[in-house]
Structures are given as structure tokens and as C-alpha cells.
Coordinates of C-alpha atoms in Angstrom, one line a residue:
M1 CA -35.5 39.8 210.8
G2 CA -37.4 42.1 213.1
F3 CA -40.8 41.5 214.7
Q4 CA -43.5 41.5 212.1
P5 CA -46.8 42.8 213.4
V6 CA -49.8 40.4 213.3
Y7 CA -53.3 41.7 212.8
V8 CA -56.1 41.1 215.3
V9 CA -59.2 40.8 213.1
D10 CA -61.9 40.2 215.6
G11 CA -62.5 38.6 219.0
A12 CA -65.2 37.4 221.4
R13 CA -65.4 36.0 224.9
T14 CA -68.0 34.5 227.1
P15 CA -69.3 36.0 230.2
F16 CA -67.0 35.0 233.1
L17 CA -69.1 32.9 235.5
K18 CA -68.0 32.8 239.1
G19 CA -67.4 29.4 240.7
R20 CA -69.8 28.7 243.5
N21 CA -68.3 25.6 245.2
A22 CA -69.9 23.3 242.6
P23 CA -69.4 22.5 238.9
G24 CA -70.8 25.4 236.8
P25 CA -73.3 25.0 234.0
F26 CA -70.7 24.7 231.2
A27 CA -67.7 22.4 230.5
A28 CA -64.6 24.1 229.2
S29 CA -65.2 22.9 225.6
D30 CA -68.8 24.2 225.8
L31 CA -67.5 27.7 226.7
A32 CA -65.0 27.7 223.9
V33 CA -67.4 26.4 221.3
Q34 CA -70.2 28.9 222.1
A35 CA -67.8 31.8 222.0
G36 CA -66.1 30.5 218.9
R37 CA -69.3 29.9 216.9
A38 CA -70.6 33.5 217.6
L39 CA -67.2 34.8 216.5
L40 CA -66.8 32.7 213.3
I41 CA -70.4 33.1 212.1
R42 CA -69.9 36.9 211.5
Q43 CA -66.7 36.4 209.4
P44 CA -66.5 36.5 205.6
F45 CA -64.5 33.2 205.6
A46 CA -65.6 29.7 206.6
P47 CA -64.2 27.8 209.7
T48 CA -62.5 25.5 207.1
D49 CA -60.5 28.4 205.8
L50 CA -58.6 28.7 209.1
D51 CA -55.0 27.4 209.0
E52 CA -55.1 26.2 212.6
V53 CA -56.8 26.6 216.0
I54 CA -54.7 27.1 219.1
L55 CA -56.4 27.1 222.5
G56 CA -54.7 27.8 225.9
C57 CA -56.1 25.8 228.8
A58 CA -54.5 25.3 232.2
S59 CA -56.9 22.6 233.5
P60 CA -58.5 20.5 230.7
S61 CA -60.7 17.7 231.8
P62 CA -59.3 14.1 231.3
D63 CA -61.7 13.5 228.4
E64 CA -60.6 16.7 226.6
V65 CA -56.8 16.7 227.1
N66 CA -56.2 18.2 223.7
I67 CA -59.1 20.5 224.0
G68 CA -57.9 22.7 221.1
R69 CA -58.6 19.8 218.7
V70 CA -61.8 18.9 220.3
V71 CA -63.1 22.4 220.0
A72 CA -61.8 22.9 216.4
L73 CA -63.8 19.9 215.3
R74 CA -66.9 21.0 217.1
L75 CA -66.6 24.5 215.5
G76 CA -66.8 22.9 212.1
C77 CA -63.2 23.5 211.1
G78 CA -63.1 20.1 209.4
H79 CA -60.6 17.3 209.7
R80 CA -57.8 19.2 207.8
V81 CA -57.5 22.2 210.2
P82 CA -55.1 21.3 213.0
G83 CA -56.2 22.1 216.5
W84 CA -53.8 22.0 219.5
T85 CA -53.5 23.1 223.1
V86 CA -50.9 25.1 224.9
M87 CA -50.4 25.5 228.7
R88 CA -48.4 28.3 230.4
N89 CA -50.5 28.6 233.6
C90 CA -52.2 32.0 233.8
A91 CA -50.8 33.1 230.4
S92 CA -52.1 30.1 228.5
G93 CA -54.4 32.3 226.4
M94 CA -51.6 34.7 225.7
Q95 CA -49.3 31.8 224.8
A96 CA -51.9 30.7 222.2
L97 CA -51.7 34.2 220.7
D98 CA -47.9 34.1 220.7
S99 CA -47.8 30.7 219.1
A100 CA -50.2 31.8 216.4
M101 CA -48.1 34.9 215.7
A102 CA -45.0 32.8 215.4
N103 CA -46.6 30.6 212.8
I104 CA -48.0 33.6 210.9
Q105 CA -44.6 35.3 210.9
N106 CA -42.7 32.3 209.6
G107 CA -45.3 31.8 206.9
R108 CA -46.8 28.5 208.0
S109 CA -50.2 30.1 208.7
Q110 CA -52.1 33.0 207.5
L111 CA -55.4 32.9 209.5
V112 CA -55.5 31.5 213.0
L113 CA -58.2 31.2 215.7
A114 CA -56.4 31.5 219.0
G115 CA -57.5 32.0 222.6
G116 CA -58.0 30.4 226.0
V117 CA -60.5 28.7 228.2
D118 CA -60.9 27.2 231.6
A119 CA -63.8 25.9 233.6
L120 CA -62.2 26.1 237.1
S121 CA -65.4 25.1 238.8
H122 CA -65.0 21.7 237.2
A123 CA -61.5 21.2 238.7
P124 CA -61.5 17.6 240.0
L125 CA -61.5 16.3 243.6
L126 CA -58.7 13.7 243.8
Y127 CA -58.1 10.7 246.0
S128 CA -55.2 10.9 248.4
E129 CA -52.1 8.8 247.7
A130 CA -53.1 6.5 250.6
M131 CA -56.5 6.0 249.1
V132 CA -55.0 5.2 245.7
R133 CA -52.8 2.6 247.3
W134 CA -55.8 1.1 249.0
F135 CA -57.5 0.7 245.6
A136 CA -54.4 -0.9 244.2
R137 CA -54.3 -3.4 247.1
M138 CA -58.0 -4.1 246.5
M139 CA -57.4 -4.8 242.8
Q140 CA -54.5 -7.1 243.6
A141 CA -56.6 -9.1 246.1
K142 CA -57.8 -12.3 244.5
S143 CA -60.0 -14.1 247.0
I144 CA -63.0 -12.9 248.9
V145 CA -61.1 -13.3 252.1
Q146 CA -58.2 -11.2 250.8
K147 CA -60.6 -8.5 249.6
A148 CA -62.3 -8.5 253.0
G149 CA -59.0 -8.1 254.7
V150 CA -58.1 -5.1 252.5
F151 CA -61.6 -3.6 253.0
A152 CA -61.2 -3.9 256.8
R153 CA -58.2 -1.6 256.7
L154 CA -60.1 1.2 254.9
R155 CA -60.5 4.3 257.1
P156 CA -63.5 6.6 256.4
A157 CA -61.2 9.6 256.6
Q158 CA -59.5 8.4 253.5
L159 CA -62.7 8.6 251.6
L160 CA -64.0 11.8 253.2
S161 CA -60.8 13.9 252.8
P162 CA -60.3 14.3 249.0
V163 CA -57.5 16.4 247.6
I164 CA -58.8 19.6 246.0
G165 CA -57.3 19.6 242.5
L166 CA -57.6 23.4 242.1
L167 CA -55.5 24.0 245.3
K168 CA -52.8 21.7 244.0
G169 CA -52.8 23.4 240.7
L170 CA -52.5 26.8 242.4
T171 CA -49.5 25.7 244.5
D172 CA -46.0 26.0 243.2
P173 CA -44.3 22.6 243.6
N174 CA -40.8 24.0 243.7
I175 CA -41.4 26.4 246.6
G176 CA -44.5 24.9 248.2
L177 CA -46.4 28.2 248.2
L178 CA -50.0 28.9 247.0
M179 CA -50.2 31.8 244.6
G180 CA -51.9 33.9 247.2
Q181 CA -48.9 33.4 249.5
T182 CA -46.7 34.8 246.8
A183 CA -49.0 37.8 246.8
E184 CA -48.4 38.1 250.5
N185 CA -44.7 38.2 249.8
L186 CA -45.2 41.2 247.6
A187 CA -47.3 43.0 250.1
W188 CA -44.6 42.6 252.8
R189 CA -41.8 43.5 250.4
F190 CA -43.3 46.8 249.2
G191 CA -45.3 47.6 252.4
I192 CA -48.7 47.4 250.7
S193 CA -51.4 47.8 253.3
R194 CA -54.7 45.8 253.6
H195 CA -56.6 49.1 253.1
E196 CA -54.7 49.8 249.8
M197 CA -55.5 46.3 248.5
D198 CA -59.2 46.6 249.4
Q199 CA -59.4 50.1 248.0
F200 CA -57.9 48.9 244.7
S201 CA -60.4 46.0 244.6
V202 CA -63.4 48.2 245.1
G203 CA -62.1 50.3 242.3
S204 CA -62.0 47.3 240.0
H205 CA -65.7 46.5 240.7
Q206 CA -66.6 50.2 240.2
R207 CA -64.8 50.4 236.9
A208 CA -66.3 47.2 235.7
L209 CA -69.8 48.4 236.6
A210 CA -69.3 51.6 234.7
A211 CA -68.0 49.7 231.7
R212 CA -71.0 47.5 231.7
A213 CA -73.4 50.5 232.0
G214 CA -71.5 52.2 229.2
G215 CA -71.7 49.2 226.8
R216 CA -67.9 48.8 226.8
F217 CA -68.0 45.0 227.1
D218 CA -69.3 44.4 223.6
E219 CA -66.8 41.6 223.1
I220 CA -69.0 39.4 225.3
V221 CA -71.3 36.9 223.6
P222 CA -74.1 35.3 225.7
L223 CA -74.1 31.7 226.8
V224 CA -77.1 29.4 226.7
D225 CA -77.3 26.2 228.7
G226 CA -79.2 23.0 228.0
Q227 CA -82.3 24.3 229.7
G228 CA -82.4 27.5 227.7
Q229 CA -81.2 29.8 230.4
V230 CA -79.1 32.7 229.1
Y231 CA -76.0 34.0 230.8
G232 CA -75.4 37.4 229.3
E233 CA -72.8 39.1 231.5
D234 CA -70.0 38.5 234.0
D235 CA -71.7 37.5 237.3
G236 CA -68.9 38.3 239.8
I237 CA -69.1 42.0 239.5
R238 CA -70.5 43.5 242.7
A239 CA -72.4 46.8 242.9
D240 CA -72.2 46.6 246.7
S241 CA -68.4 46.2 247.0
S242 CA -67.0 48.7 249.6
V243 CA -63.8 49.1 251.6
A244 CA -65.8 48.6 254.8
G245 CA -67.3 45.4 253.5
L246 CA -64.1 44.0 252.2
G247 CA -62.5 44.9 255.5
K248 CA -64.6 42.3 257.3
L249 CA -63.1 39.4 255.4
K250 CA -60.4 37.4 257.0
P251 CA -57.0 36.7 255.4
F252 CA -57.1 33.4 253.6
F253 CA -53.4 32.5 252.7
D254 CA -51.8 33.7 255.9
R255 CA -54.5 33.6 258.5
R256 CA -52.5 35.2 261.3
Y257 CA -50.5 37.9 259.7
G258 CA -51.8 38.1 256.1
R259 CA -53.5 40.8 254.2
V260 CA -54.7 38.9 251.1
T261 CA -58.4 37.9 251.2
P262 CA -60.9 36.5 248.8
G263 CA -62.2 40.0 248.3
N264 CA -58.9 41.5 247.1
S265 CA -58.0 38.4 245.0
S266 CA -59.2 37.3 241.6
Q267 CA -62.2 35.1 241.5
I268 CA -62.3 31.4 240.6
T269 CA -64.1 31.6 237.3
D270 CA -65.2 29.8 234.2
G271 CA -64.8 31.5 230.8
A272 CA -63.4 31.5 227.3
A273 CA -61.9 34.2 225.0
W274 CA -60.9 34.0 221.3
L275 CA -59.1 36.2 218.8
I276 CA -58.7 35.8 215.1
L277 CA -55.1 36.6 214.0
A278 CA -54.2 37.2 210.4
S279 CA -51.2 38.1 208.2
E280 CA -51.3 41.1 206.0
A281 CA -52.0 38.8 203.0
A282 CA -55.0 37.3 204.7
V283 CA -56.3 40.7 205.6
E284 CA -56.1 41.7 201.9
R285 CA -57.5 38.4 200.6
W286 CA -60.6 38.4 202.8
R287 CA -61.0 42.2 202.9
L288 CA -60.8 42.2 206.7
R289 CA -61.0 45.3 208.9
P290 CA -58.8 44.5 211.9
L291 CA -59.3 45.9 215.4
G292 CA -55.5 46.4 215.5
K293 CA -52.3 44.6 215.6
I294 CA -49.8 43.0 218.0
T295 CA -46.5 44.7 217.5
D296 CA -44.3 43.0 220.0
S297 CA -44.3 40.3 222.7
Q298 CA -42.0 39.2 225.5
W299 CA -41.7 36.4 228.1
A300 CA -39.6 36.6 231.3
G301 CA -38.7 34.4 234.2
L302 CA -38.2 35.4 237.9
D303 CA -38.2 33.9 241.4
P304 CA -41.4 31.9 241.8
A305 CA -41.9 33.3 245.3
Q306 CA -42.2 36.7 243.6
M307 CA -44.2 35.5 240.6
G308 CA -46.6 38.5 240.7
L309 CA -43.9 40.8 239.5
G310 CA -43.8 38.9 236.1
P311 CA -45.4 41.9 234.3
V312 CA -42.5 44.1 235.3
H313 CA -39.9 41.7 233.9
A314 CA -41.8 41.0 230.7
T315 CA -42.9 44.5 229.9
T316 CA -39.7 46.4 230.6
P317 CA -37.8 44.9 227.6
I318 CA -40.6 45.8 225.3
L319 CA -40.5 49.4 226.5
Q320 CA -36.7 49.5 226.0
R321 CA -36.9 48.0 222.5
H322 CA -39.3 50.7 221.4
R323 CA -37.8 53.5 223.5
L324 CA -40.9 54.0 225.4
G325 CA -41.6 55.0 229.0
L326 CA -44.5 54.0 231.2
E327 CA -46.2 57.3 230.4
D328 CA -45.9 56.7 226.6
I329 CA -48.5 53.8 226.8
D330 CA -52.0 55.1 226.3
L331 CA -53.7 52.2 228.2
W332 CA -52.6 49.3 230.3
E333 CA -54.1 45.9 231.1
I334 CA -52.3 44.2 234.0
N335 CA -54.1 41.1 234.9
E336 CA -55.4 41.4 238.5
A337 CA -54.5 38.0 239.9
F338 CA -54.3 39.8 243.3
A339 CA -54.6 43.5 244.2
A340 CA -51.3 43.1 246.0
Q341 CA -49.7 41.8 242.9
V342 CA -50.7 44.7 240.7
L343 CA -49.8 47.2 243.3
G344 CA -46.5 45.4 243.7
C345 CA -45.7 45.8 240.0
L346 CA -46.4 49.5 240.2
A347 CA -44.1 49.8 243.3
A348 CA -41.3 47.8 241.6
W349 CA -41.2 50.2 238.7
E350 CA -41.1 53.1 241.1
S351 CA -38.2 51.5 243.1
D352 CA -34.6 52.5 242.4
E353 CA -33.4 49.5 244.3
Y354 CA -35.6 47.0 242.4
C355 CA -35.0 48.5 239.0
R356 CA -31.2 48.5 239.6
T357 CA -30.8 45.1 241.1
Q358 CA -33.5 43.1 239.3
L359 CA -33.9 44.9 235.9
E360 CA -30.4 46.2 235.5
L361 CA -31.7 49.7 234.9
P362 CA -29.8 52.8 236.1
A363 CA -32.7 54.1 238.1
A364 CA -36.4 53.6 238.7
L365 CA -38.5 53.4 235.5
G366 CA -41.1 55.7 237.0
S367 CA -44.8 55.8 237.8
L368 CA -47.5 54.2 235.7
P369 CA -50.4 56.7 235.4
R370 CA -53.2 55.0 237.4
A371 CA -55.9 56.5 235.2
R372 CA -54.7 54.5 232.3
L373 CA -54.6 51.1 234.2
N374 CA -57.4 48.6 233.8
V375 CA -59.9 51.3 232.9
D376 CA -62.8 48.9 232.7
G377 CA -61.9 46.8 235.8
G378 CA -60.0 43.6 236.0
A379 CA -59.9 40.1 237.3
V380 CA -60.7 41.0 240.9
A381 CA -64.2 42.0 239.6
I382 CA -64.5 40.1 236.3
G383 CA -62.8 36.9 237.2
H384 CA -59.7 34.9 236.2
P385 CA -60.4 31.7 234.3
V386 CA -56.7 30.9 234.2
G387 CA -56.4 29.7 230.6
A388 CA -58.5 32.6 229.2
S389 CA -57.3 35.7 231.0
G390 CA -54.2 36.3 228.8
A391 CA -56.4 36.4 225.7
R392 CA -59.1 38.4 227.4
I393 CA -56.8 41.3 228.4
V394 CA -55.4 41.6 224.8
L395 CA -58.8 41.6 223.3
H396 CA -60.3 44.0 225.7
L397 CA -57.3 46.3 225.5
L398 CA -57.9 46.8 221.8
H399 CA -61.6 47.5 222.4
A400 CA -60.7 50.0 225.2
L401 CA -58.1 51.8 223.0
R402 CA -60.6 52.2 220.2
A403 CA -63.3 53.4 222.6
A404 CA -60.8 56.0 223.9
R405 CA -59.5 56.8 220.4
A406 CA -56.1 56.0 221.6
R407 CA -53.3 54.2 219.8
R408 CA -51.0 52.1 221.9
G409 CA -51.4 49.7 224.8
V410 CA -49.7 47.0 226.8
A411 CA -51.4 43.8 228.1
T412 CA -49.4 41.9 230.7
I413 CA -49.9 39.0 233.1
C414 CA -48.1 37.3 235.9
I415 CA -47.7 33.5 235.7
G416 CA -47.5 30.9 238.4
G417 CA -44.1 29.3 238.6
G418 CA -42.3 32.7 238.3
Q419 CA -42.9 34.0 234.8
G420 CA -44.4 37.0 233.1
G421 CA -45.9 37.7 229.6
A422 CA -46.5 41.0 227.8
M423 CA -47.8 42.2 224.5
L424 CA -47.6 45.6 222.9
V425 CA -50.7 46.4 220.7
E426 CA -51.8 49.2 218.5
T427 CA -55.1 50.0 217.0
S428 CA -55.7 50.1 213.3
E429 CA -55.9 53.5 211.7

């Protein structure tokens, strides 16, 4: 049986809030609940009519490990609607969509709320292994004398040097590289200059600013914190971003020879994004008016040290199945984990050597039209809450296609650990 399209009925996301070296105002479940409530309240069906809730999250807090179920209950879906969590690093939100599609296609579900969330500013600080062992010895000590002896061996540096959980999460355990170091690999492989990266990043901010001014982020629903403060828009987009300004920043991942800086990388961000997916039967039953449909999806694996090229490996099979070229896609969303990573993907498709040796193509696939890529900015400007980004780019792509009166788009994302994910979408007629 071929791929059966699944309809995207509606969607919503929170503003993406930049992490500022301290926990942000919202926990991950709060983000998902506020966006989900705003989305569900405008539907003709009740939350209890959903067949399941699937939420992608790369870094759930210890008290919300199955955050999908936690959020489903808080959204009023009731005890009978299953809620579950998926994790595929940067593509967790896209994996939630893919899992929902699979269940719809095999008939187990008709109407699914799926999306992604992460509150990366709440990533924990961890004790070092040496400190954990010290706690263990203290717990084992029975007498006051024994405890005093253990306490005397405590070194202040053990307490004052916590392990940053986010950095551990962004480090590949198989190759020992931070994700930014894999972006450096692509910059060197394809000869991408620091100026090119910074120029691309400035463009991301400029496109996002233009989209905001033009009302093209209407999928955003505002957040309200416990003190009544309203957060209405992405707060990492900078009107003052310039190549000259970014040029003053020092490389972060390779301080001596590197080109990747915080300014040409995606931002550490908190945010959530949801989509409602439906079968054709559900669309007819509830008289829904879909935004569009997902017509194909693909996952791929590659060398973790080159993980940023995942979109190339995931998208190419889709294009081949549908006999499409890069120029046949009306709009593209390539998640901007790093400017070097997006530019590396474009260079890989243009490379005869890469396409022949890595994709088993007879020649280079060609050039992706830059004017069709991330037309409203990307994660360098908007932010990259890891679990949410895969869902965000699919949702915004559908909105962007409709605004442009275009038909077909590809949303694709690189994945830490050496993977890529891609989805082909079409707008509804």
C-alpha cells in the first residue's frame, strides 16, 4: 500500500522565548498546555474526541518524563485519551507527526493532536560523578565520626563545578563532539566562510522581521505567566543584526580556528508547537477545513560527525519517489541549527562528488533556489527549542505556502546523532 496522505487541520505554537542563562518563565508542560488550549478551543470537536496525543520532547523534566500524558490530561482530554512522548533529538516534534500519521494510516486513530516542546532554559545542572560518589559515601556513613571523616574529604570545587546538562545533551556520545563542532566540520568540508555564515544569519533575522511586520506568524498564540505578563512574539529576533556586528563575536566551538559563533547558530530557546492531524473520514465527520496534507515523509542516517547534512539524505529519496527536482518545490523549510549546516546542505546537493559517493546519484542534484528557502526566517533568528522545531517548520511551511498561493513544500531537519527527517506537504485546494 502506498503512502496515504494525512490532513493537517490546524496548528498553533507559542512564541519562542530565548534562554537567558536562567530558567525561563514557563516549564515545558506550561508551554504545551497554553498553546494546546488555544488551538483546541477553536475546534468543532472536544478534546475528549481526540484519539491520542503525541508530544515530542528532547529534555523533559524529571517530574514530567511522559510529558505527553501530563499535557493531555491538563488539556482536558480525559482519562481515556492516550498521551505519550517521543524523542528523536532535534526532530522530536516531527517524529510526533510521523507517529500520528502512521496510526492514522493503519486505522488505529482518526484525529490526533501531535507536536513538540522543550524548555531548554530549564535544563538541569548536574553533580559530577565525583560529587555523586561523595554523597553515596555520606549516606553509607553510620556514625557521626564516619560522617565527619567523609565531610572532611569534600572539596569545594566539586560543589562549585556543576555539569551543564544542556551541554551534555548537545554532545554526541559516540564521537565526543558538540553539535556546533559538527557544524565546523561542514564549514571546512565545503569551504564555507565566516562571512557567508554571518550574512546568512543576518538574512534570517531580516526575513523574520519582515514576516512579523507582515502578519505572517499568525500561528503564534500568546503566553501569559503567573503574574499576568503577556509574551506575544518571538523575543530572539534582532532588528540590529548586521554582518559587522556578528563579525565581532568569537568562535565558540573551535576557539582557535573556528567559524561558528553564537550569532550564526540557532538560539537556546523555550517553545511549543502543535498540529491537529486527521484522516479523510475525520475531516468529513467534523466538517473540517484543513490547511493542507502531509503527502510523504522520510528518515535517514549518516555519519554523526556530519549530522548537519541529514536534510540532504532524508529529502533526496522523497524527491526521487515523486520524480521532483529541487526547483520543483515551491517553498523549503530547512531548520537552521547552524548557518554552516544549512549552507552545507545546499553545497552537498550542488556537489557531484557528494551526490555520487554519498547519495548514489549519477551527478549533482542541483541548486536549491535561495528565494524559496526559509522565506520567513529560521531558527538562527526565531530559536530552536529542540523538541518543537520539527513541528514548527511543518506548520509554518503550510502557512507560508498558503500566503504565497503555492502548492508544494518540503520541511526538513538535521538530527543530533547523525540523522535527518523530511516531510513533503501540499496545501488544500
